[in-house]
Each structure stands twice: as C-alpha cells, then as structure tokens.
Coordinates of C-alpha atoms in Angstrom, one line a residue:
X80 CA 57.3 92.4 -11.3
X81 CA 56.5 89.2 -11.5
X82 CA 54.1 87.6 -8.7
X83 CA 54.6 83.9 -7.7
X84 CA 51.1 81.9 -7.7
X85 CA 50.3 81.1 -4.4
X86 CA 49.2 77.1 -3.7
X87 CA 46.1 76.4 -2.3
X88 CA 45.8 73.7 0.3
X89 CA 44.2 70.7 -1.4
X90 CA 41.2 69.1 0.7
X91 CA 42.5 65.6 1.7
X92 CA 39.5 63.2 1.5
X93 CA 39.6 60.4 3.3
X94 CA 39.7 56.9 1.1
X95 CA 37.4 54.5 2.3
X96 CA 38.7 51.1 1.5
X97 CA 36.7 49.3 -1.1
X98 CA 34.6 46.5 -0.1
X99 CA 35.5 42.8 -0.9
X100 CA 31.6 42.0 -0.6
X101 CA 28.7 43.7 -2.0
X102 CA 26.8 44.7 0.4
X103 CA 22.4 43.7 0.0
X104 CA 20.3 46.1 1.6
X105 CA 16.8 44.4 2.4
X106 CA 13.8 45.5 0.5
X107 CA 10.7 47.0 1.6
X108 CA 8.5 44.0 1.7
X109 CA 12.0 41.8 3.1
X110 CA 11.6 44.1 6.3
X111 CA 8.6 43.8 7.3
X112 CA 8.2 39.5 6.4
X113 CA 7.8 37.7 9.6
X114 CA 10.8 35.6 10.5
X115 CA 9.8 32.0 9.1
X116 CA 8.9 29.5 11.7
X117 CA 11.2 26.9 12.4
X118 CA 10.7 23.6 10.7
X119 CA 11.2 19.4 11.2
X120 CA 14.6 19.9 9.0
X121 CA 16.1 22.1 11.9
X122 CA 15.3 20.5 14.2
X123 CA 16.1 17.6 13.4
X124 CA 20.2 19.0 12.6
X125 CA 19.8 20.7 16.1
X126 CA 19.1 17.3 17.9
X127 CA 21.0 14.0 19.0
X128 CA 21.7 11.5 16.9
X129 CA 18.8 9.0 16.6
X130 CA 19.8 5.2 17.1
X131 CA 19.3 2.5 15.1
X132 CA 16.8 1.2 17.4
X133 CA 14.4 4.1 17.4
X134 CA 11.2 5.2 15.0
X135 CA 12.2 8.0 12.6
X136 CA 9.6 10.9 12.7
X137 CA 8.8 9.9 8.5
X138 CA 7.6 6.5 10.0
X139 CA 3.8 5.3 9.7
X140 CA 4.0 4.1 13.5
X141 CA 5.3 7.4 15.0
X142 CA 2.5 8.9 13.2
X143 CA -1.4 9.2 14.9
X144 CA -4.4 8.9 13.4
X145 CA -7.2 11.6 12.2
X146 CA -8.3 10.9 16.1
X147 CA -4.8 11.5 17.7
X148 CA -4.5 8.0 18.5
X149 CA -0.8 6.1 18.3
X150 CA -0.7 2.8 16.4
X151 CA -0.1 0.0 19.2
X152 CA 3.2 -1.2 19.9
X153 CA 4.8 -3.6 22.3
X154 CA 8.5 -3.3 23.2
X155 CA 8.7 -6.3 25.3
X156 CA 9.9 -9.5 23.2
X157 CA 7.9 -11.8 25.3
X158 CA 4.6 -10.4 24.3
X159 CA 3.6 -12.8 21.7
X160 CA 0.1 -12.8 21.5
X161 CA -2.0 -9.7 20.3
X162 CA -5.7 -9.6 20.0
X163 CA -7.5 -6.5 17.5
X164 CA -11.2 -5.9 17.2
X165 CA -12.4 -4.8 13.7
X166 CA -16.2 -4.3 12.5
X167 CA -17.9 -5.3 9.3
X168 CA -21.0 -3.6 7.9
X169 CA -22.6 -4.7 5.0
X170 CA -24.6 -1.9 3.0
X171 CA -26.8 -3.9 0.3
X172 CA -27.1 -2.6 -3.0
X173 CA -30.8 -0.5 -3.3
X174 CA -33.6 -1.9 -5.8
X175 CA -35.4 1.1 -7.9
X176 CA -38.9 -0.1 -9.9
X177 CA -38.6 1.0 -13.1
X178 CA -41.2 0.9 -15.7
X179 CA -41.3 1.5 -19.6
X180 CA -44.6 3.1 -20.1
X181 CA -47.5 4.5 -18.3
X182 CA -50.7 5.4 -18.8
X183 CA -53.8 7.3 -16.3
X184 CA -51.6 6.7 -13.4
X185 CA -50.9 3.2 -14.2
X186 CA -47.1 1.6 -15.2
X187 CA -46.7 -0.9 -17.6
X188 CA -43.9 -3.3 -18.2
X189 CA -43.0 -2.5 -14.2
X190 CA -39.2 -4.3 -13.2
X191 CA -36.6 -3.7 -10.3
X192 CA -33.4 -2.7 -11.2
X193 CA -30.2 -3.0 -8.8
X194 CA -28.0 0.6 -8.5
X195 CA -25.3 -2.1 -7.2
X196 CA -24.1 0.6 -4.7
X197 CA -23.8 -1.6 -2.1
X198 CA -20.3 -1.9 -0.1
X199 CA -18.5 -3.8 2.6
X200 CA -17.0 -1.5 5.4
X201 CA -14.2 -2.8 7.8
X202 CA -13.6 -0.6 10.5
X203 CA -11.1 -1.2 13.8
X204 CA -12.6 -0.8 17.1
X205 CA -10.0 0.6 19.6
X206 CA -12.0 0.9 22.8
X207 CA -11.3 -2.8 24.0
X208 CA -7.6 -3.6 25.7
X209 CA -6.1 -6.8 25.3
X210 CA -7.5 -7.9 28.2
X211 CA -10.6 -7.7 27.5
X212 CA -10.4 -9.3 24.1
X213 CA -8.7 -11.8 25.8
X214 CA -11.8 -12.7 27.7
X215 CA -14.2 -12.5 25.1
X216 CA -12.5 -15.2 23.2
X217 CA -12.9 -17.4 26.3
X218 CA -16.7 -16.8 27.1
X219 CA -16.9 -17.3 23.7
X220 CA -15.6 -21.1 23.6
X221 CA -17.2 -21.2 27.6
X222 CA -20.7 -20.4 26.0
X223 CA -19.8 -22.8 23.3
X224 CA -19.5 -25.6 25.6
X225 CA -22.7 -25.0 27.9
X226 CA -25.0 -24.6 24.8
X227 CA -24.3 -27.6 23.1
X228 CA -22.7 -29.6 26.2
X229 CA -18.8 -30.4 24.3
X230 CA -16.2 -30.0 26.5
X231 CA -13.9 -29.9 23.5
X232 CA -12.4 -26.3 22.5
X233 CA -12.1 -28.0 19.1
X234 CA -15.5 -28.3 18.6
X235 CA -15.7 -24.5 18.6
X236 CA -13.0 -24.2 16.3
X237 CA -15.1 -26.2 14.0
X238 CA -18.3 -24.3 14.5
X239 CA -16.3 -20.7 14.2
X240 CA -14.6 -22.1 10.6
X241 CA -18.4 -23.4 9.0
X242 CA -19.9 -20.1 10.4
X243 CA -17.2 -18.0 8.8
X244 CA -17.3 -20.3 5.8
X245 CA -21.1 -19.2 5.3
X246 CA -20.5 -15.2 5.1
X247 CA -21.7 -14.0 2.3
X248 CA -19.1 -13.4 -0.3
X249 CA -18.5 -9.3 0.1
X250 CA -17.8 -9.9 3.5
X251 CA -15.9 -13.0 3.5
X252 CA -13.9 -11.6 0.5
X253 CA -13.0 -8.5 3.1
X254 CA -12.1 -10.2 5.9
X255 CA -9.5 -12.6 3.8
X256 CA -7.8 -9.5 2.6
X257 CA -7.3 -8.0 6.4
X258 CA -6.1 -11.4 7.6
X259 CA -4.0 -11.3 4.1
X260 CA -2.7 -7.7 5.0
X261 CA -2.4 -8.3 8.5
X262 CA 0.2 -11.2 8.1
X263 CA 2.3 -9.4 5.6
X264 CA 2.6 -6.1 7.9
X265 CA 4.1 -8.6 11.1
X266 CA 6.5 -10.6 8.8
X267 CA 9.1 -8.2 7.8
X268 CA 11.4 -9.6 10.2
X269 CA 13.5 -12.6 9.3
X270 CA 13.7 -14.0 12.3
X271 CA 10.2 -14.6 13.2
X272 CA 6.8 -16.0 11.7
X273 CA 3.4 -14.4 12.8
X274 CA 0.0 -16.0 12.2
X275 CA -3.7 -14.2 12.3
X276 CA -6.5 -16.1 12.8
X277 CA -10.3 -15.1 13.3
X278 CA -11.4 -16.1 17.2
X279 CA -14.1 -14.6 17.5
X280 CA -17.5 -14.1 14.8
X281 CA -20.8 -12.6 16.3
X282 CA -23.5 -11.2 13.5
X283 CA -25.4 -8.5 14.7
X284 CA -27.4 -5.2 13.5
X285 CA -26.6 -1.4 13.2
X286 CA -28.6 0.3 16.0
X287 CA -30.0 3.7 15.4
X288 CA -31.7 3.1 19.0
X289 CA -31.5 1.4 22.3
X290 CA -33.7 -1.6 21.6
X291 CA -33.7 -3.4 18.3
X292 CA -36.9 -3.2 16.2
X293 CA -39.7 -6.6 16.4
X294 CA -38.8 -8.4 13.8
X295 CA -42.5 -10.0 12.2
X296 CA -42.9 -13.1 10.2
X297 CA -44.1 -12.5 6.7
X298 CA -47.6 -14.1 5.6
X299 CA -46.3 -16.3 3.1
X300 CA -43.1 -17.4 4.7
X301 CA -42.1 -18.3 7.8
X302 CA -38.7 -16.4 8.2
X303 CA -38.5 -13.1 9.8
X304 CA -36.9 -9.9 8.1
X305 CA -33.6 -9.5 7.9
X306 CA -32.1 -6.1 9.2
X307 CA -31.6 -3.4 6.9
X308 CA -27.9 -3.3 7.7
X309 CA -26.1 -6.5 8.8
X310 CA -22.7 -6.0 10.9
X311 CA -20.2 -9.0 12.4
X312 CA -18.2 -8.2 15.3
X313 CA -14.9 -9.8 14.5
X314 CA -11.9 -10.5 17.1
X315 CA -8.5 -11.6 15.1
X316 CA -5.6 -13.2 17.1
X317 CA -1.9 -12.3 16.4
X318 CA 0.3 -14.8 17.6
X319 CA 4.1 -15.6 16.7
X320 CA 4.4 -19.3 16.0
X321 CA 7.9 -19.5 15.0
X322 CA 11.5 -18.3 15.4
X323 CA 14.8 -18.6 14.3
X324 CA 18.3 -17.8 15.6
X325 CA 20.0 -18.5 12.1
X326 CA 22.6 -15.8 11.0
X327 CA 20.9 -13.3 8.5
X328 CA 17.0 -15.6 9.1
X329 CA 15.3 -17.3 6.9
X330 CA 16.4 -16.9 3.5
X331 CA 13.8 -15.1 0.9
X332 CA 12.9 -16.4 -2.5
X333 CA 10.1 -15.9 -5.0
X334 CA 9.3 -17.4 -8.7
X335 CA 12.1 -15.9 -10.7
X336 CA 14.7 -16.8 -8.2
X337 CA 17.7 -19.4 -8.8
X338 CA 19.1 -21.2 -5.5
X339 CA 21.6 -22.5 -7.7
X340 CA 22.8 -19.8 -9.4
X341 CA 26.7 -19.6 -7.7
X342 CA 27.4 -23.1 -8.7
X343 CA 26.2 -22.4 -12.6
X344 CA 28.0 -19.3 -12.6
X345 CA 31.3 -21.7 -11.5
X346 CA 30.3 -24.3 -13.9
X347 CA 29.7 -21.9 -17.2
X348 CA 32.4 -19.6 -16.3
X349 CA 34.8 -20.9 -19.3
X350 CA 31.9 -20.9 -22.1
X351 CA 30.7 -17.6 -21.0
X352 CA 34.5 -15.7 -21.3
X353 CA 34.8 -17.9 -24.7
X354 CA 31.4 -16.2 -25.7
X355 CA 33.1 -12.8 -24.4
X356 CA 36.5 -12.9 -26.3
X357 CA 33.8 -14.5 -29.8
X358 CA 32.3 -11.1 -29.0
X359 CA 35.4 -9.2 -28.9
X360 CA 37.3 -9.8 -31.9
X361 CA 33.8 -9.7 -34.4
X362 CA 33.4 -6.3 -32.6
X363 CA 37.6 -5.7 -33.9
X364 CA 36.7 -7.1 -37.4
X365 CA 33.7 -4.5 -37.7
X366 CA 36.4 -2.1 -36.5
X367 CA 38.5 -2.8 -39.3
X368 CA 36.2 -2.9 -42.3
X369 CA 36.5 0.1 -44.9
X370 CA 34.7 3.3 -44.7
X371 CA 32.3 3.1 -47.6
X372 CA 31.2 0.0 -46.6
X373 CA 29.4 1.4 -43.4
X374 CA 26.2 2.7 -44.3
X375 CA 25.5 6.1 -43.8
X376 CA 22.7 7.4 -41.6
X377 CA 20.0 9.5 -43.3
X378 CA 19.3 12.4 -41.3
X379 CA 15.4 13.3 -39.9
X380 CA 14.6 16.1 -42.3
X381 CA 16.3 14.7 -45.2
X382 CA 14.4 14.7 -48.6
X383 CA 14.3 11.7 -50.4
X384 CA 15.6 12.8 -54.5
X385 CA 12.5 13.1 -56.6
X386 CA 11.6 9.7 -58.8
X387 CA 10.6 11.5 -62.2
X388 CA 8.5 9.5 -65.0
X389 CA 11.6 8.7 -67.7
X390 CA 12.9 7.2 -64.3
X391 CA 10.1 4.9 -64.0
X392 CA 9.9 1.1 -65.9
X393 CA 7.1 1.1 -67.7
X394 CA 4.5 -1.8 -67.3
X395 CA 2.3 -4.2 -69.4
X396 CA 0.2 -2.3 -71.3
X397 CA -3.4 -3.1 -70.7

C-alpha cells in the first residue's frame, strides 16, 4: 500500500522591502568627532539681509586692529573736517670703524663705514579726540602770533610750509606718501573732493626718561648734540573742499582714455564694416583654395628624412 507524502508547512519569512537608499553607518573615529563649530558662512545664510548701506563683515573698516580698536568713522554728512595725529621717528644709519691691518694693539688704515640700517617710522597716535587736535592747531597759530608779534594766521602757514620744507629727506619723503595715501583712501566717492594738509609740525626726542638729557656744547663747535633719535609730532587735517550734485559725479579719466571716442566710432563706422566685409571675403577665398596648396603641419616628434652624402652638392675644391 502505497503511503501519500505528507507536506510540511513551509516557514513564511517575512520580506523586508528593499531599501531605495544605501544606508552609511558612521565610523569609529566619525562617532566620537566633536560636532564642528559653527562658522561666518552660517551665519551669515541664518541672518537678515544686509542693506546696501551697511559694512560687510569682509570690509577693512568693520575690521579692528591688533589692539581691538575700530577704524574711525563718521555717519553724519555734516562732519567735514577730521583731524589725525601720526608720529615720525628717525632711526639713523650706525657708523662701525673699520681698519685694514693691525699691529701690537694698534690699527692701521682706520675708516668708518655706514651699515645704512637706518629707517623712518610713521606711527598713528589714537589717544587724542578731535577736540583736542582741534585745539592744538589753534595754540599752535596763537603761540605763533605772541612769539613773533603777526597777527596774520598766514604767516604761520608760511613758517609751517619752510619748516616742513627743511625735513630731512627720509622723513619728508614719508610724510608725502601718508598725505599721498591719505587723499586717495577719502576720494572714492564721486561726489566729493577731500584735501589733507599738515597743521601742525613740532620736532622733538624719544624719551627713555622723565627729563631729557643736558645737552653740552662741543669744544670745537658751538652747536650742541643732536639726540640720538629725532621724532616730529605731526597733526594732518582732513577737510572736504568740494562737492557735486551731478548725476553719476565727476566723470573719471586717465592717460589712455579717449573723451571722444562715441563720435569717432559714429564717424569711422562705414570704413570700419568696409574693412570687415575686405576681411570676410579674403577669409572665403582662403576657403576656397585647393587642398595641396595648404601646407601641412609637421608634427612635434617628427624626424626630419636623413640628408645622405650623394645627396649633398659638392663645393670648390680647395
């Protein structure tokens, strides 16, 4: 008798559907990595949009010095004066005696030589307000007046332009190029003209103590000694002289520029599209020309054919 095999209930397993995206699981040194701070990107995307009248973050004004101090700025468009206080020193070059030979302790053929490592520092003093600059200029030009009895502000003018004349040339040559730097930083706007002037030049002496050392006549000349390092206290003015309400402001040029270069673009319209269409049909006529007359390119690491002597025309013999 046959027996009928019995069926065994098959397991279901449950189907897990299959996932669209791979799924990463972190690494070892991914879980334990700090979360990364936030930076100026973020925040930036997270806050308001800036105006067109505000600093961005990138700018030089919005950013302090080594010291934490901001860079001055005045919001109100009446302010049209502005007074800075800046500090030459003048480090002479150092002599060394030199000498060629020497003998028992004594040098021969003895000369000085000049290292020429002297400079010209400029350096801004910021502990004076605009006040107080203010008033130095004008017990400068009140001193002025009761020391050599003018009552004439030009006179002082005068005597401020020969004294600055007479600088020596390091530290002339240093302050031209702060004036010269200063004038280009205030006239990026086109509807305004800035001019910096020097107001106030005092020479004085790098102090090491309270009281200046006695300065002794030498006993061959009649001058004292001159200080071992020589500083001018220098005031500058900035002061707007003129404006303009002009659409756009003044207009820019510079050597290359061509004010008239609409109207000779009018004028030489016709020759130039002759030129153009000349151009055109010699560039058609190249077009045009058969193949073997186009020379063909030699490649880079072709091998020029060999030049054997039955090749060669033989010369006068000798």
């Amino acid at each position: 008798m046959d027996m009928e095999p019995v069926l065994q209930p098959v397991p279901q397993v449950e189907v897990l559907p299959q996932a669209t995206k791979a799924v990463r699981w972190p690494s070892r040194v991914e879980s334990h990595r700090p979360p990364s701070p936030r930076s100026d990107i973020d925040e930036e995307m997270d806050a308001p949009q800036r105006g067109a009248d505000s600093i961005s973050i990138n700018s030089m004004q919005s950013i302090p010095d080594f010291t934490g101090r901001k860079m001055t700025t005045f919001d109100d468009e009446r302010t049209t004066t502005v007074y800075e206080a800046w500090e030459l020193v003048c480090i002479e070059d150092r002599h060394t005696r030199q000498s060629w030979k020497s003998f028992c302790g004594i040098d021969f053929g003895i000369r000085w030589l000049n290292l020429k490592d002297g400079c010209v520092l400029v350096n801004p003093i910021v502990s004076y307000d605009q006040g107080e600059l203010a008033d130095m200029h004008e017990d400068a030009i009140r001193a002025y007046k009761l020391k050599h009895g003018s009552s004439q502000e030009r006179a002082y003018e005068q005597d401020l332009a020969n004294r600055a004349h007479n600088l020596p040339c390091d530290p002339y040559d240093k302050l031209q190029h702060l004036l010269e730097d200063k004038t280009i930083a205030t006239n990026r706007n086109p509807y305004r003209q800035r001019e910096w002037r020097v107001v106030v030049l005092q020479p004085g002496e790098f102090r090491m103590t309270e009281l200046l050392p006695e300065r002794k006549r030498g006993f061959f000349s009649w001058k004292k000694q001159p200080p071992a390092i020589r500083t001018w206290f220098v005031v500058l003015r900035g002061q707007e002289v003129k404006s303009t309400k002009e659409d756009g402001g003044w207009r820019a040029y510079n050597r290359h520029s061509n004010p008239w270069w609409r109207f000779d673009n009018r004028e030489t319209k016709d020759e130039r599209s002759q030129r153009k269409d000349i151009m055109k049909k010699i560039d058609k006529a190249r077009d045009r020309r058969p193949h073997h007359y186009r020379p063909r390119p030699r490649a880079a690491n072709q091998i020029p054919p060999p030049v054997y002597p039955s090749m060669m025309r033989p010369g006068p013999v000798i």
